[in-house]
Amino acid sequence: MRLLVCSDVHANATALEAALQACAGLWERAVCLGDVVGYGPDPNEVVERIRSLVSAIVRGNHDKAVSGISDLEDFNPVARAAVEWTRSQLFPENLRYLQSLPRGPVDIDGFAFVHGAVEDEDEYIFAADQALPGLLESRRPVTFFGHTHIQGGFSYDGARVERVELSLMPGASFAAVNVEPKKRYLLNPGSVGQPRDSDPRAAFAIADIEKRRVEFWRVPYDIAAVQDRMEQAGAPEALVLRLAFGR
Ligand code: ZN
């Protein structure tokens, strides 16, 4: 069984389609870690695509804000503008779908899935000390998380937390990490639609359950086409520009 894990698509249909095309036929089930919408120009298209694609999904903070489950207090002005624009565009049925998304953790195929942290769906895990509680408390040895838009994650061997190092060879589509039986993991597939780890390519992961291996993929896509649609929609310039830098 191979599981496609995608997160933080953020209404970027071009990145999502490029990612799906690159790994077509290489997975059997798909999971989404939330932030289906927000920032990007294609909210309806992406909601409908994700809905038809996934076996399991958890909600992200943008999905909650857009669908009115949470307020906009924690959002900066640029993110807030994106939420309001997205809300104005979404068809009622797609808005209802976002409202219906469950909070993590969701368990499937022996893994746990969350948007932010294990205990708090809105918390960001950037550093080892932030990762430790989740590594200790998750119901599963391997938990996938999103929210930071940074591909990689953390492992714990019972003594210390280490960052999962990804070495993507030039020309390769993915870096593979072997899941060791005695360790616990918090793994981030990265963001499909708005990477922030200095690599602007769409990011996602494929977990191979039998081989105990996770592939961390990067796929180029037509960033300029997405930027054009964002400009037409009147998106803040900072949001348009950051796609090209992956920051
Ligand atoms: Zn996000």
Short mmCIF file of C-alpha atoms in Angstrom, two decimals, residues 131-246:
data_model
loop_
_atom_site.label_atom_id
_atom_site.label_comp_id
_atom_site.label_asym_id
_atom_site.label_seq_id
_atom_site.Cartn_x
_atom_site.Cartn_y
_atom_site.Cartn_z
CA ALA A 131 8.22 18.46 18.23
CA LEU A 132 8.97 16.45 21.37
CA PRO A 133 5.48 16.51 22.98
CA GLY A 134 3.87 15.22 19.79
CA LEU A 135 6.57 12.59 19.29
CA LEU A 136 5.85 11.31 22.79
CA GLU A 137 2.06 11.64 22.80
CA SER A 138 0.92 10.59 19.33
CA ARG A 139 -1.12 7.39 19.20
CA ARG A 140 1.02 6.23 16.28
CA PRO A 141 4.79 5.89 15.82
CA VAL A 142 4.55 7.90 12.59
CA THR A 143 2.48 11.09 12.50
CA PHE A 144 2.21 13.37 9.49
CA PHE A 145 1.77 17.08 10.06
CA GLY A 146 1.57 20.23 7.93
CA HIS A 147 0.98 23.94 8.69
CA THR A 148 4.62 25.13 8.55
CA HIS A 149 4.96 24.49 4.79
CA ILE A 150 8.43 23.08 5.48
CA GLN A 151 9.18 19.62 4.14
CA GLY A 152 10.96 17.17 6.46
CA GLY A 153 10.20 16.74 10.14
CA PHE A 154 11.64 15.09 13.23
CA SER A 155 12.52 11.67 14.64
CA TYR A 156 12.91 10.52 18.22
CA ASP A 157 14.96 7.50 19.33
CA GLY A 158 13.98 7.62 23.02
CA ALA A 159 16.89 9.87 23.88
CA ARG A 160 16.90 12.83 21.54
CA VAL A 161 14.94 14.54 18.80
CA GLU A 162 16.65 14.86 15.43
CA ARG A 163 15.67 16.72 12.31
CA VAL A 164 14.89 14.43 9.36
CA GLU A 165 17.52 15.33 6.78
CA LEU A 166 16.43 15.20 3.16
CA SER A 167 19.04 14.90 0.46
CA LEU A 168 17.42 15.37 -2.91
CA MET A 169 19.89 14.48 -5.65
CA PRO A 170 20.05 16.85 -8.66
CA GLY A 171 17.46 15.74 -11.19
CA ALA A 172 15.69 13.42 -8.73
CA SER A 173 11.98 13.86 -7.96
CA PHE A 174 12.15 12.74 -4.36
CA ALA A 175 14.35 12.02 -1.34
CA ALA A 176 13.54 8.78 0.49
CA VAL A 177 13.66 8.30 4.26
CA ASN A 178 13.57 4.86 5.86
CA VAL A 179 11.28 4.59 8.88
CA GLU A 180 13.18 2.74 11.58
CA PRO A 181 11.09 0.45 13.81
CA LYS A 182 12.46 1.74 17.11
CA LYS A 183 12.00 5.42 16.37
CA ARG A 184 9.00 7.74 16.44
CA TYR A 185 8.45 10.31 13.70
CA LEU A 186 6.70 13.58 12.99
CA LEU A 187 6.90 13.99 9.22
CA ASN A 188 5.87 16.98 7.12
CA PRO A 189 5.18 16.41 3.41
CA GLY A 190 5.68 20.14 2.77
CA SER A 191 3.19 22.41 1.02
CA VAL A 192 1.80 21.67 -2.42
CA GLY A 193 0.65 25.20 -3.16
CA GLN A 194 2.82 27.60 -1.16
CA PRO A 195 6.19 26.11 -0.06
CA ARG A 196 8.16 28.12 2.51
CA ASP A 197 11.40 26.14 2.68
CA SER A 198 13.20 28.12 -0.05
CA ASP A 199 12.30 25.59 -2.73
CA PRO A 200 9.36 26.93 -4.78
CA ARG A 201 8.47 23.53 -6.26
CA ALA A 202 5.29 21.77 -5.14
CA ALA A 203 5.97 19.44 -2.19
CA PHE A 204 4.22 16.27 -1.04
CA ALA A 205 5.06 12.79 0.26
CA ILE A 206 4.33 9.17 -0.57
CA ALA A 207 4.47 6.65 2.28
CA ASP A 208 5.23 3.07 1.28
CA ILE A 209 3.86 1.00 4.13
CA GLU A 210 5.42 -2.38 3.24
CA LYS A 211 8.86 -0.91 2.57
CA ARG A 212 8.66 1.37 5.64
CA ARG A 213 9.83 4.22 3.50
CA VAL A 214 8.62 7.77 2.94
CA GLU A 215 9.43 9.63 -0.25
CA PHE A 216 9.55 13.43 -0.03
CA TRP A 217 8.74 14.73 -3.51
CA ARG A 218 9.40 18.08 -5.26
CA VAL A 219 7.75 18.88 -8.56
CA PRO A 220 8.13 22.05 -10.67
CA TYR A 221 4.99 23.77 -11.91
CA ASP A 222 4.00 26.88 -13.87
CA ILE A 223 4.34 29.44 -11.06
CA ALA A 224 3.90 32.43 -13.42
CA ALA A 225 0.47 31.17 -14.50
CA VAL A 226 -0.68 31.06 -10.88
CA GLN A 227 0.79 34.51 -10.20
CA ASP A 228 -1.16 35.89 -13.20
CA ARG A 229 -4.43 34.52 -11.84
CA MET A 230 -3.65 35.91 -8.40
CA GLU A 231 -2.98 39.35 -9.87
CA GLN A 232 -6.25 39.24 -11.80
CA ALA A 233 -8.02 38.39 -8.55
CA GLY A 234 -6.39 41.39 -6.84
CA ALA A 235 -4.28 39.34 -4.42
CA PRO A 236 -1.77 41.28 -2.24
CA GLU A 237 1.60 41.61 -4.00
CA ALA A 238 3.48 39.88 -1.17
CA LEU A 239 1.43 36.73 -1.71
CA VAL A 240 2.00 36.79 -5.45
CA LEU A 241 5.77 37.27 -5.14
CA ARG A 242 6.46 34.70 -2.44
CA LEU A 243 5.40 31.78 -4.66
CA ALA A 244 8.48 32.32 -6.85
CA PHE A 245 10.86 32.24 -3.87
CA GLY A 246 9.27 29.46 -1.87
#
